[in-house]
CSV table of C-alpha atoms in Angstrom, one decimal:
chain,number,residue,atom,x,y,z
T,1,MET,CA,14.3,-25.7,-29.2
T,2,PHE,CA,17.5,-26.0,-31.1
T,3,SER,CA,15.9,-24.8,-34.3
T,4,LYS,CA,14.6,-21.7,-32.4
T,5,ILE,CA,18.2,-20.9,-31.3
T,6,GLN,CA,19.5,-21.3,-34.9
T,7,THR,CA,16.8,-19.1,-36.4
T,8,ARG,CA,17.3,-16.3,-33.8
T,9,PRO,CA,19.1,-13.3,-35.3
T,10,PRO,CA,22.6,-13.0,-33.9
T,11,VAL,CA,22.4,-9.3,-33.4
T,12,LEU,CA,19.7,-7.7,-31.3
T,13,ASN,CA,17.9,-4.6,-32.7
T,14,GLU,CA,18.1,-1.3,-30.8
T,15,GLN,CA,14.8,-1.8,-28.9
T,16,GLU,CA,15.8,-5.3,-27.8
T,17,GLN,CA,19.2,-4.0,-26.6
T,18,VAL,CA,17.5,-1.3,-24.5
T,19,GLN,CA,15.1,-3.9,-23.0
T,20,ALA,CA,18.0,-6.2,-22.2
T,21,GLU,CA,19.9,-3.4,-20.5
T,22,ILE,CA,16.9,-2.4,-18.5
T,23,PHE,CA,16.4,-6.1,-17.4
T,24,LYS,CA,20.0,-6.3,-16.3
T,25,GLN,CA,19.8,-3.1,-14.3
T,26,VAL,CA,16.5,-4.0,-12.6
T,27,PHE,CA,16.7,-7.7,-12.0
T,28,ILE,CA,20.4,-8.7,-11.8
T,29,PRO,CA,22.0,-7.8,-8.5
T,30,ARG,CA,25.4,-6.2,-8.7
T,31,ALA,CA,26.4,-6.8,-5.0
T,32,LEU,CA,25.6,-9.3,-2.3
T,33,ILE,CA,23.8,-6.7,-0.4
T,34,GLU,CA,21.2,-6.3,-3.2
T,35,ILE,CA,20.1,-9.9,-2.9
T,36,GLU,CA,16.9,-10.2,-0.9
T,37,ASP,CA,16.5,-13.0,1.6
T,38,PRO,CA,13.0,-14.6,1.2
T,39,LEU,CA,12.9,-15.4,4.9
T,40,ASP,CA,13.5,-11.7,5.8
T,41,HIS,CA,10.7,-10.8,3.3
T,42,GLN,CA,8.3,-13.2,4.9
T,43,SER,CA,9.1,-12.0,8.4
T,44,ALA,CA,8.5,-8.4,7.2
T,45,VAL,CA,5.1,-9.4,5.9
T,46,ASP,CA,4.2,-11.1,9.1
T,47,THR,CA,4.9,-8.0,11.3
T,48,ASP,CA,2.5,-5.2,11.8
T,49,ASP,CA,5.3,-2.7,11.3
T,50,VAL,CA,5.1,-3.0,7.5
T,51,PHE,CA,2.4,-0.6,6.6
T,52,PHE,CA,3.6,-0.3,3.0
T,53,TYR,CA,3.3,-4.0,2.1
T,54,LYS,CA,-0.2,-4.4,3.4
T,55,SER,CA,-1.5,-1.2,2.0
T,56,VAL,CA,-0.2,-1.8,-1.4
T,57,THR,CA,-1.3,-5.5,-1.7
T,58,GLY,CA,-4.7,-4.9,0.0
T,59,ILE,CA,-4.7,-8.2,1.9
T,60,ASN,CA,-6.1,-9.0,5.3
T,61,ALA,CA,-3.8,-9.1,8.4
T,62,ASP,CA,-4.0,-12.9,8.4
T,63,LEU,CA,-3.0,-13.0,4.7
T,64,THR,CA,-6.1,-15.0,3.7
T,65,ALA,CA,-7.9,-12.7,1.3
T,66,SER,CA,-8.3,-9.1,0.2
T,67,THR,CA,-9.8,-6.6,2.5
T,68,ASN,CA,-12.6,-4.1,1.9
T,69,ILE,CA,-11.1,-1.4,4.2
T,70,PRO,CA,-7.7,0.0,3.2
T,71,TYR,CA,-5.0,-0.9,5.7
T,72,GLY,CA,-4.5,1.9,8.3
T,73,LEU,CA,-8.0,3.4,8.0
T,74,THR,CA,-10.4,3.3,10.9
T,75,GLU,CA,-14.1,2.8,10.5
T,76,GLN,CA,-14.7,6.5,11.2
T,77,GLU,CA,-12.2,7.6,8.4
T,78,MET,CA,-13.8,5.0,6.1
T,79,HIS,CA,-17.2,6.6,6.8
T,80,GLU,CA,-15.9,10.1,6.1
T,81,ILE,CA,-14.2,9.1,2.8
T,82,PHE,CA,-16.7,6.7,1.3
T,83,GLY,CA,-19.9,7.7,3.1
T,84,LYS,CA,-20.7,4.2,4.3
T,85,PRO,CA,-23.1,4.0,7.2
T,86,LEU,CA,-21.9,2.9,10.6
T,87,ASN,CA,-23.7,1.4,13.6
T,88,GLU,CA,-24.4,3.6,16.6
T,89,GLU,CA,-22.3,1.4,18.8
T,90,GLU,CA,-19.3,1.7,16.6
T,91,ASP,CA,-19.7,5.5,16.6
T,92,ASP,CA,-19.5,5.5,20.4
T,93,ILE,CA,-16.3,3.4,20.4
T,94,ILE,CA,-14.7,5.5,17.7
T,95,GLU,CA,-15.5,8.8,19.6
T,96,GLU,CA,-13.8,7.4,22.7
T,97,ASP,CA,-10.8,6.4,20.7
T,98,ASP,CA,-10.6,9.8,19.0
T,99,GLY,CA,-10.6,11.6,22.3
T,100,ASP,CA,-7.6,9.6,23.5
T,101,ARG,CA,-5.7,10.0,20.3
T,102,ASN,CA,-6.1,13.8,20.2
T,103,VAL,CA,-4.6,14.1,23.7
T,104,ASP,CA,-1.6,12.0,22.7
T,105,ASP,CA,-1.1,13.9,19.4
T,106,ALA,CA,-1.1,17.3,21.1
T,107,SER,CA,1.5,16.3,23.7
T,108,SER,CA,3.7,14.4,21.3
T,109,THR,CA,4.3,17.1,18.8
T,110,PRO,CA,7.1,19.5,19.7
T,111,PRO,CA,6.2,23.2,19.6
T,112,HIS,CA,8.8,24.1,16.9
T,113,HIS,CA,7.2,21.8,14.3
T,114,HIS,CA,4.1,24.0,13.9
T,115,HIS,CA,3.9,25.8,10.5
T,116,GLN,CA,2.0,28.9,11.5
T,117,HIS,CA,3.1,30.9,14.6
T,118,ASP,CA,2.0,34.1,16.2
T,119,PRO,CA,4.8,36.7,15.6
T,120,ASN,CA,4.4,38.0,19.1
T,121,ASP,CA,4.7,34.5,20.7
T,122,THR,CA,7.8,34.6,23.0
T,123,SER,CA,7.8,30.9,23.6
T,124,PHE,CA,8.4,30.2,19.9
T,125,LYS,CA,11.3,32.7,20.0
T,126,HIS,CA,12.6,31.1,23.1
T,127,ASP,CA,12.5,27.6,21.6
T,128,ARG,CA,14.2,28.9,18.5
T,129,LYS,CA,17.0,30.5,20.5
T,130,GLU,CA,17.5,27.3,22.5
T,131,TRP,CA,17.7,25.3,19.3
T,132,LYS,CA,20.1,27.7,17.8
T,133,GLN,CA,22.4,27.6,20.9
T,134,PHE,CA,22.2,23.8,20.8
T,135,VAL,CA,23.4,23.7,17.1
T,136,LYS,CA,26.1,26.2,17.8
T,137,GLN,CA,27.4,24.0,20.7
T,138,GLN,CA,27.4,20.9,18.5
T,139,ASN,CA,29.4,22.8,15.9
T,140,ARG,CA,31.9,23.9,18.5
T,141,GLU,CA,32.4,20.3,19.6
T,142,ARG,CA,32.8,19.2,16.0
T,143,ARG,CA,35.4,21.8,15.3
T,144,GLN,CA,37.4,20.8,18.4
T,145,ASN,CA,37.7,17.2,17.1
T,146,LYS,CA,38.4,18.3,13.5
T,147,THR,CA,41.7,17.3,11.9
T,148,PRO,CA,43.4,20.3,10.2
T,149,LYS,CA,43.4,20.2,6.5
T,150,LYS,CA,47.3,20.4,6.3
T,151,VAL,CA,47.5,17.2,8.5
T,152,LYS,CA,45.0,15.4,6.3
T,153,LYS,CA,47.0,16.2,3.2
T,154,GLN,CA,50.2,15.0,4.7
T,155,ILE,CA,48.5,11.7,5.8
T,156,LEU,CA,47.1,11.3,2.3
T,157,LYS,CA,50.5,12.0,0.7
T,158,HIS,CA,52.3,9.5,2.9
T,159,THR,CA,49.7,6.8,2.4
T,160,THR,CA,49.6,7.1,-1.4
T,161,ARG,CA,53.4,7.0,-1.8
T,162,LYS,CA,54.6,4.2,-4.0
T,163,PRO,CA,57.5,2.1,-2.6
């Protein structure tokens, strides 16, 4: 090992310098907040809230092996995408679930998030006017609490004075 160190060139070539800098930027944390806690990582893996981890790794929910169905897809969606046959009993269960889900989706989406609107639809115009009034009211309140620029400059000038 000592001989390897002695035979190593003292100066890195340009490509090795670039690779060293990339390694430093990617793997060496600059602040304490960048250091990941392994316990937090493990608890994130154990929760069902982490869709990203399970979908990227492709593991089962119990972390034992890989899964054949991508995480987050239902059997019905799997059938539509890959064309795999389903049992008739599963079809009935999925149809019941789809009916419930469609009702929830329709009631949970606000009307102002739709992309295409009827130009003669007065409810859309009414919602838009309400939202505009709400934003204006918020801006009025923000201006009431705003510190004037002259006062800010004076405070900055007094705090940066050298004794």
